[in-house]
mmCIF file of C-alpha atoms in Angstrom:
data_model
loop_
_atom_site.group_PDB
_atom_site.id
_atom_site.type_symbol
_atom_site.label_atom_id
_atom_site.label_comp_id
_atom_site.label_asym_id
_atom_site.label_seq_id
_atom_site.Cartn_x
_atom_site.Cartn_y
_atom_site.Cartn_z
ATOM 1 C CA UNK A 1 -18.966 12.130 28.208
ATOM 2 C CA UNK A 2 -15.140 13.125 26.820
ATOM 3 C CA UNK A 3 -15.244 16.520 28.257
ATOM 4 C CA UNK A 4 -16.066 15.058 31.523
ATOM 5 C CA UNK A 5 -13.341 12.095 31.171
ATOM 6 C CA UNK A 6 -10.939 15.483 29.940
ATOM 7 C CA UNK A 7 -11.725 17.416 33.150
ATOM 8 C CA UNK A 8 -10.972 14.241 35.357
ATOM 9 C CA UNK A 9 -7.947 13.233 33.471
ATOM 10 C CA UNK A 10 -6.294 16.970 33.608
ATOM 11 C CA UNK A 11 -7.302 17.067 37.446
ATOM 12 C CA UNK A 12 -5.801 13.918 38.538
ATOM 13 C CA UNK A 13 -2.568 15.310 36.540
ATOM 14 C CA UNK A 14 -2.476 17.887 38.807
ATOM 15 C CA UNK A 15 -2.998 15.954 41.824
ATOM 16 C CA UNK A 16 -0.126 13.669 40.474
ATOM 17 C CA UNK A 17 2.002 17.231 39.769
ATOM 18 C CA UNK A 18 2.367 16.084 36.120
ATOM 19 C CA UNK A 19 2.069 19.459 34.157
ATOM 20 C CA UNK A 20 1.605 18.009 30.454
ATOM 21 C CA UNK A 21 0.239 14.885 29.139
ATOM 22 C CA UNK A 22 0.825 13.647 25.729
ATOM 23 C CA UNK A 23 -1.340 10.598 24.419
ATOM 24 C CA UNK A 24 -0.804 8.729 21.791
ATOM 25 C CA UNK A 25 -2.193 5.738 22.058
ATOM 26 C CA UNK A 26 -5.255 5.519 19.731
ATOM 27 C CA UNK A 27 -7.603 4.077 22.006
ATOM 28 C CA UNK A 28 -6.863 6.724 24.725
ATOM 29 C CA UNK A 29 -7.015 9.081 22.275
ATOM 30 C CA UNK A 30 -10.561 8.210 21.485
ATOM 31 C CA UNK A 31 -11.951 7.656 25.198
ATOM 32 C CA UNK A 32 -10.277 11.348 25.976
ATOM 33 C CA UNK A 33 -12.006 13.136 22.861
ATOM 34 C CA UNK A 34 -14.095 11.085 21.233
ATOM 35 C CA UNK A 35 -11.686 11.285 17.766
ATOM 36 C CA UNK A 36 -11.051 8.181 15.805
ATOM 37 C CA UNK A 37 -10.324 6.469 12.281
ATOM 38 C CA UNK A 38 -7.660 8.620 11.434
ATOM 39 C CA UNK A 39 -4.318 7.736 9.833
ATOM 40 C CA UNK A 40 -1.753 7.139 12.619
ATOM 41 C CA UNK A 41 1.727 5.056 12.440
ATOM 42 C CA UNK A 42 0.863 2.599 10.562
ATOM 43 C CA UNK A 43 1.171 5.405 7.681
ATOM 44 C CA UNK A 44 3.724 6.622 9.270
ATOM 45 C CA UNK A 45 1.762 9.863 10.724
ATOM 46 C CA UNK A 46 1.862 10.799 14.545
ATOM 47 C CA UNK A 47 -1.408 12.145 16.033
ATOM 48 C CA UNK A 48 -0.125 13.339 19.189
ATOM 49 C CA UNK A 49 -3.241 14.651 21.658
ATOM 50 C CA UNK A 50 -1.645 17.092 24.117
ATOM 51 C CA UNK A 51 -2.781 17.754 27.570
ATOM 52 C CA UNK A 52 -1.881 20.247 30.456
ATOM 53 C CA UNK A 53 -2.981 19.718 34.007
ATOM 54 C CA UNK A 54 -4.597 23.181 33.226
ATOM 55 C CA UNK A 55 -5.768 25.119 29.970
ATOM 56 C CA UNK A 56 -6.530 24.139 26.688
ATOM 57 C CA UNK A 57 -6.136 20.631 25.162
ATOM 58 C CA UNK A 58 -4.200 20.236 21.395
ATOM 59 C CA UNK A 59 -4.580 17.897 18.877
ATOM 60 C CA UNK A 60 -1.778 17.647 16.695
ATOM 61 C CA UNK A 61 -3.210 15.100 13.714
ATOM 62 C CA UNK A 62 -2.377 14.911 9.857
ATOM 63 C CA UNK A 63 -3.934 17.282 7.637
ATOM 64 C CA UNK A 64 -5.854 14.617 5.420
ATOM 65 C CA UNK A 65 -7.993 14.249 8.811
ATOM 66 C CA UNK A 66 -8.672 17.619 9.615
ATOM 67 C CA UNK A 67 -12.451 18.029 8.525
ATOM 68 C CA UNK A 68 -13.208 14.934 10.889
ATOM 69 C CA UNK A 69 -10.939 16.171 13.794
ATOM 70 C CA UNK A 70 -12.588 19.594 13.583
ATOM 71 C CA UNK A 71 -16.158 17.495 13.547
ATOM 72 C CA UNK A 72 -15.452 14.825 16.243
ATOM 73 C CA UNK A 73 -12.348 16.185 18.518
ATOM 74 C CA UNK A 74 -13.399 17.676 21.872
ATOM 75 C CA UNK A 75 -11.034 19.741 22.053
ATOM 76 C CA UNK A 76 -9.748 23.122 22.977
ATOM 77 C CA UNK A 77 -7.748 23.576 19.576
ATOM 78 C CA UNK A 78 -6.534 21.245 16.553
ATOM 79 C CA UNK A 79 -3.252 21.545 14.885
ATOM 80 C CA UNK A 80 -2.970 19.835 11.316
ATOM 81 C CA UNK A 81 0.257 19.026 9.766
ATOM 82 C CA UNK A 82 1.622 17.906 6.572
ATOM 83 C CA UNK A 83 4.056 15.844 4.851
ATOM 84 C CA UNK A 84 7.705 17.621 3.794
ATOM 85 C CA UNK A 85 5.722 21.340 5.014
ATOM 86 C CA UNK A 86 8.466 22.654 7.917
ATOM 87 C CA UNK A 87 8.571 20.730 11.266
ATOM 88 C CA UNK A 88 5.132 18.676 10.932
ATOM 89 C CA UNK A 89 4.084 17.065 13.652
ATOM 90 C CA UNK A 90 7.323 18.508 15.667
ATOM 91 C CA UNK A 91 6.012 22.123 15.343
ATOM 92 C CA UNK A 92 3.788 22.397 18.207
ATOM 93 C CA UNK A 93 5.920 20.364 20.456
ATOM 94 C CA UNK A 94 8.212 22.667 22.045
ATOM 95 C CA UNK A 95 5.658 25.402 23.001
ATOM 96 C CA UNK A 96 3.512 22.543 24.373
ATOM 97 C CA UNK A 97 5.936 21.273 26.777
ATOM 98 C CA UNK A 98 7.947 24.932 27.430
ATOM 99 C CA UNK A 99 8.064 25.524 31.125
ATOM 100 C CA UNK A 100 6.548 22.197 31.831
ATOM 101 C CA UNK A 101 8.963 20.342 34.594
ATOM 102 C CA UNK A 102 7.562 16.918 34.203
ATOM 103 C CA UNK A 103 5.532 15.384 31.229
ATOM 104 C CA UNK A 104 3.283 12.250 30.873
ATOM 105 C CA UNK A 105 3.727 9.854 28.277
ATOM 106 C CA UNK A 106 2.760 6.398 27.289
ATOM 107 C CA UNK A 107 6.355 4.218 27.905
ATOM 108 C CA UNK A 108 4.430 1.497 25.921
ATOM 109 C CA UNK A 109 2.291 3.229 23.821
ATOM 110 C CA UNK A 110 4.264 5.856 21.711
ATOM 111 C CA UNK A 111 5.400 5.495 18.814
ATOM 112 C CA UNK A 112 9.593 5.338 18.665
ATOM 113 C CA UNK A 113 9.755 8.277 16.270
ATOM 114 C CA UNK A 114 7.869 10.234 18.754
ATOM 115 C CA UNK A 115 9.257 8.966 21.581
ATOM 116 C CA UNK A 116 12.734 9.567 19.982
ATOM 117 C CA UNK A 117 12.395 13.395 19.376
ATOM 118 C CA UNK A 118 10.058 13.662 22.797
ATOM 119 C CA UNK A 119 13.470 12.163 24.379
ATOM 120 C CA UNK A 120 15.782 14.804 22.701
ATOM 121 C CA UNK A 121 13.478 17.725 23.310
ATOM 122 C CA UNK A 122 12.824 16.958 26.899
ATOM 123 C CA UNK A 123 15.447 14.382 28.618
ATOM 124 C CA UNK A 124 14.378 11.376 30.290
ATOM 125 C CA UNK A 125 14.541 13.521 33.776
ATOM 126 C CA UNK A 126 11.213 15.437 33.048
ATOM 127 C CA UNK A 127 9.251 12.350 31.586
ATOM 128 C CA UNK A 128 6.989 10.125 33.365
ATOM 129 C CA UNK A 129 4.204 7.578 33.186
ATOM 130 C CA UNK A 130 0.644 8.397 32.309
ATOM 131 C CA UNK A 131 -0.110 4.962 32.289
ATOM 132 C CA UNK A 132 -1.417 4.417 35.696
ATOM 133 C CA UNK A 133 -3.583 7.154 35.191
ATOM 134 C CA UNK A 134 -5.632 6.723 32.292
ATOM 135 C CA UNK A 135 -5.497 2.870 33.106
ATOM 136 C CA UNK A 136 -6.922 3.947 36.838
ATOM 137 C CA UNK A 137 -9.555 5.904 34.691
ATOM 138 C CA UNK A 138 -10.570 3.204 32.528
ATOM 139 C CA UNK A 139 -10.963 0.425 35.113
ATOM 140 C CA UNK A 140 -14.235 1.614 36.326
ATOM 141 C CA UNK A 141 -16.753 2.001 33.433
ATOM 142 C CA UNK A 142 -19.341 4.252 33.185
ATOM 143 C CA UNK A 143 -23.075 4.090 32.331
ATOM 144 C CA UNK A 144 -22.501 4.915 28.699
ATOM 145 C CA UNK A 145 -19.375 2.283 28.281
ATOM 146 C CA UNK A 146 -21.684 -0.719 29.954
ATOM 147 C CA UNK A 147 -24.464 0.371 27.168
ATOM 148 C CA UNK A 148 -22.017 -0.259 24.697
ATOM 149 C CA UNK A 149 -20.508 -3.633 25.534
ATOM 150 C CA UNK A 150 -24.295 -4.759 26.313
ATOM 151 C CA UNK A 151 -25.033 -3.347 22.931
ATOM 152 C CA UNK A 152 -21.700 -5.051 21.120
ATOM 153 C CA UNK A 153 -23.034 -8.657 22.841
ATOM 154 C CA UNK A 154 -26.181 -8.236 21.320
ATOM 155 C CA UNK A 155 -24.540 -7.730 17.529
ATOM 156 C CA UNK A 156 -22.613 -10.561 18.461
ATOM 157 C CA UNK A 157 -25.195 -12.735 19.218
ATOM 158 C CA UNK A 158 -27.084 -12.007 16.105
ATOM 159 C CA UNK A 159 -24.269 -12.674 13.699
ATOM 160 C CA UNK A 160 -23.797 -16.055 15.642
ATOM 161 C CA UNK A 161 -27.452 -16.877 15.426
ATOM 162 C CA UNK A 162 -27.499 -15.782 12.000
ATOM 163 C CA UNK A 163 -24.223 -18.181 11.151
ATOM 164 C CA UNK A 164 -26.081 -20.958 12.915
ATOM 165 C CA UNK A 165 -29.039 -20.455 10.600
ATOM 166 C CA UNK A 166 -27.329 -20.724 7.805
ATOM 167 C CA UNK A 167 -25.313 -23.645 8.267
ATOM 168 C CA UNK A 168 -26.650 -26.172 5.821
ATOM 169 C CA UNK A 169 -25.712 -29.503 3.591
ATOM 170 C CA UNK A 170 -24.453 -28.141 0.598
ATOM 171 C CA UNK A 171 -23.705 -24.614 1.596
ATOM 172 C CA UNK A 172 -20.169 -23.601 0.948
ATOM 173 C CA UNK A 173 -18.630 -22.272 4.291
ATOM 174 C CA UNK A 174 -18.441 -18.749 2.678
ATOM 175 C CA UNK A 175 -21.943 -18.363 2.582
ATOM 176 C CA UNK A 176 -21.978 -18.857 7.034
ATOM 177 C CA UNK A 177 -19.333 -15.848 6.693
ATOM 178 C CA UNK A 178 -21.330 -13.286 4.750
ATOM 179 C CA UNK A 179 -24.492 -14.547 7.051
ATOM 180 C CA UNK A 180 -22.837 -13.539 9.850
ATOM 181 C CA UNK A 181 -21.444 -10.219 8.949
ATOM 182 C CA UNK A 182 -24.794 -9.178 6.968
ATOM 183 C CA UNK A 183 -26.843 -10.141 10.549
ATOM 184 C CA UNK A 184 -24.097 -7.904 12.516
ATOM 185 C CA UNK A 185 -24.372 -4.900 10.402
ATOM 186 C CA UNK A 186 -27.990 -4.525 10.288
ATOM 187 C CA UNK A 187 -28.227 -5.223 14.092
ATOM 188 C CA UNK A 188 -25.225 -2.753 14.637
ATOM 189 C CA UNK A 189 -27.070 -0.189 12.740
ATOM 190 C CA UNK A 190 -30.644 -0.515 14.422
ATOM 191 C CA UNK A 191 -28.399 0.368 17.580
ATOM 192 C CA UNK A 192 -26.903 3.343 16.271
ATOM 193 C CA UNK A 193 -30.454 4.492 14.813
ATOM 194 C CA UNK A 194 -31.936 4.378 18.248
ATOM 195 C CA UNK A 195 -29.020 4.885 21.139
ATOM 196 C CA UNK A 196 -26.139 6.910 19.878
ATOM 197 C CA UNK A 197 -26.330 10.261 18.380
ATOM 198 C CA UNK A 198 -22.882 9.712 16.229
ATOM 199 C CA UNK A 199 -23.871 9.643 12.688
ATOM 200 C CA UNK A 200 -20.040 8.992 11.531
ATOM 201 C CA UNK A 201 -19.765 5.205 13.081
ATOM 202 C CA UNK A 202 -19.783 2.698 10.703
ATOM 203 C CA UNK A 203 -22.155 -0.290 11.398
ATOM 204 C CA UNK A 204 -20.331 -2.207 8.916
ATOM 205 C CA UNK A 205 -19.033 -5.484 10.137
ATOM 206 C CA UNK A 206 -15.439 -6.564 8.810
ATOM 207 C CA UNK A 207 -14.326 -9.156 11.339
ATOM 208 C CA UNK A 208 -13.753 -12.367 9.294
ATOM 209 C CA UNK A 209 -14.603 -15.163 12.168
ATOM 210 C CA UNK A 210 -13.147 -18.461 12.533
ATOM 211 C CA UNK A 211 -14.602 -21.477 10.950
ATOM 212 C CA UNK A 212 -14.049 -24.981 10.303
ATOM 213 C CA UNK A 213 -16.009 -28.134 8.560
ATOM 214 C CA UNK A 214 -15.316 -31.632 7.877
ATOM 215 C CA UNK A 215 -12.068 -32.704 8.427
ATOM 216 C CA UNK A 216 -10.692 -28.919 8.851
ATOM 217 C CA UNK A 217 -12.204 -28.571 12.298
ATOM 218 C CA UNK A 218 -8.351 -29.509 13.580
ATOM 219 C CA UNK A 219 -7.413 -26.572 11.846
ATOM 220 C CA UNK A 220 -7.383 -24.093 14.462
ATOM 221 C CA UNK A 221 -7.576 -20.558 13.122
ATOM 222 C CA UNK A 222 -9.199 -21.724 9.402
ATOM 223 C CA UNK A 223 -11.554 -19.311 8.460
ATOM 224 C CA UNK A 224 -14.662 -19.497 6.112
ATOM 225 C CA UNK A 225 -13.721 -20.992 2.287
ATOM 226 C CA UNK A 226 -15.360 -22.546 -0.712
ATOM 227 C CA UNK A 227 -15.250 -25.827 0.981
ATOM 228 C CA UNK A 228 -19.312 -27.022 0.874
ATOM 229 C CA UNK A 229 -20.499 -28.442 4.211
ATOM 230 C CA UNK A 230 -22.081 -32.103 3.852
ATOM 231 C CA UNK A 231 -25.048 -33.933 6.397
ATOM 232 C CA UNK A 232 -23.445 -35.184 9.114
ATOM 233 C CA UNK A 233 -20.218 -33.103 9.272
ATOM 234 C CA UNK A 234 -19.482 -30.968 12.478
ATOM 235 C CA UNK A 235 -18.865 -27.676 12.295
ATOM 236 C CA UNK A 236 -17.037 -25.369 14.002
ATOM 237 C CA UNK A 237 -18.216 -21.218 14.012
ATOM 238 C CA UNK A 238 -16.021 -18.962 16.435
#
């Protein structure tokens, strides 16, 4: 599935005489090569995934990640870098991008202290948008993308169903919460067992939903407390 996305993102680059892409955006990072939960920027460390219309891909991600990079990433090479050791995630820029008259990025997506050095190595004259692209790309879903939001609807029905159930008189609101999140991780993890091959995917749930009782119900983003739920109360599970 990410080698084929690869191949059809490098071709239309060539159709759209882009020689280089570089991506680093972590969700297009993921739906290109199948790498994710890595540190990125909010640690202040670049992952930078480097494509050419032709020949072989690059990931440029810290070192701390490199056994799951090497495991999940496909592709062609991977290029770890640390903190303070010469040029980190700089060093593999220039001979990326030599010779390369215009190169992708993502105007929205990268991070300033890439984009800043990106600017100074190349100009703005030899940058352009790979937005359209991958945004072109990811309109149309495939077979395997459908399974998954059919399969993310059915966890999320069973941690409502589950919060339902447990709504009770006398039950403190908290108890709805770890209801909920208990029901989605088993469900999530039946689905992994029996559709997706990916043994590294958590099935943990960690999305703390909104919920209201009693007079808090005008309270629009309250979430689950020690407040206990009384007959006759409404309720309100998001």
């Amino acid at each position: 599935m990410f080698a084929k996305r690869m191949r059809d993102f490098q071709r239309r680059l060539g159709e759209a005489d882009i020689d280089v892409a570089l991506i680093t955006d972590d969700d297009n990072v993921y739906y290109l090569t199948g790498y994710y939960d890595y540190l990125h920027m909010e640690f202040g460390r670049p992952t930078i995934l480097v494509v050419p219309s032709h020949g072989e891909t690059l990931l440029i991600t810290p070192s701390i990640d490199l056994n799951t990079a090497l495991a999940a990433a496909q592709v062609g090479r991977v290029a770890a870098w640390n903190d303070g050791a010469g040029d980190e995630w700089r060093a593999e820029l220039p001979q990326a991008v030599a010779g390369a008259r215009r190169v992708a990025v993502e105007p929205d997506h990268m991070p300033p202290l890439v984009r800043g050095y990106v600017d100074g190595l190349l100009g703005a004259n030899r940058l352009t948008s790979a937005t359209l692209i991958l945004a072109t790309m990811r309109m149309i879903k495939s077979p395997e993308e459908l399974q998954m939001a059919r399969h993310a609807g059915e966890v999320a029905m069973a941690m409502m169903q589950a919060g339902r159930e447990t709504i009770a008189d006398g039950i403190p609101e908290f108890e709805v919460a770890l209801a909920t999140n208990q029901a989605g991780t088993r469900k999530a993890s039946a689905l992994l067992k029996a559709h997706y091959s990916d043994s590294y995917m958590s099935p943990n749930m960690h999305f703390l939903q909104i919920m209201a009782s009693g007079e808090d119900i005008i309270k629009t983003h309250h979430r689950a407390s020690n407040r206990i739920m009384k007959h006759g109360e409404p309720v309100f599970l998001c």
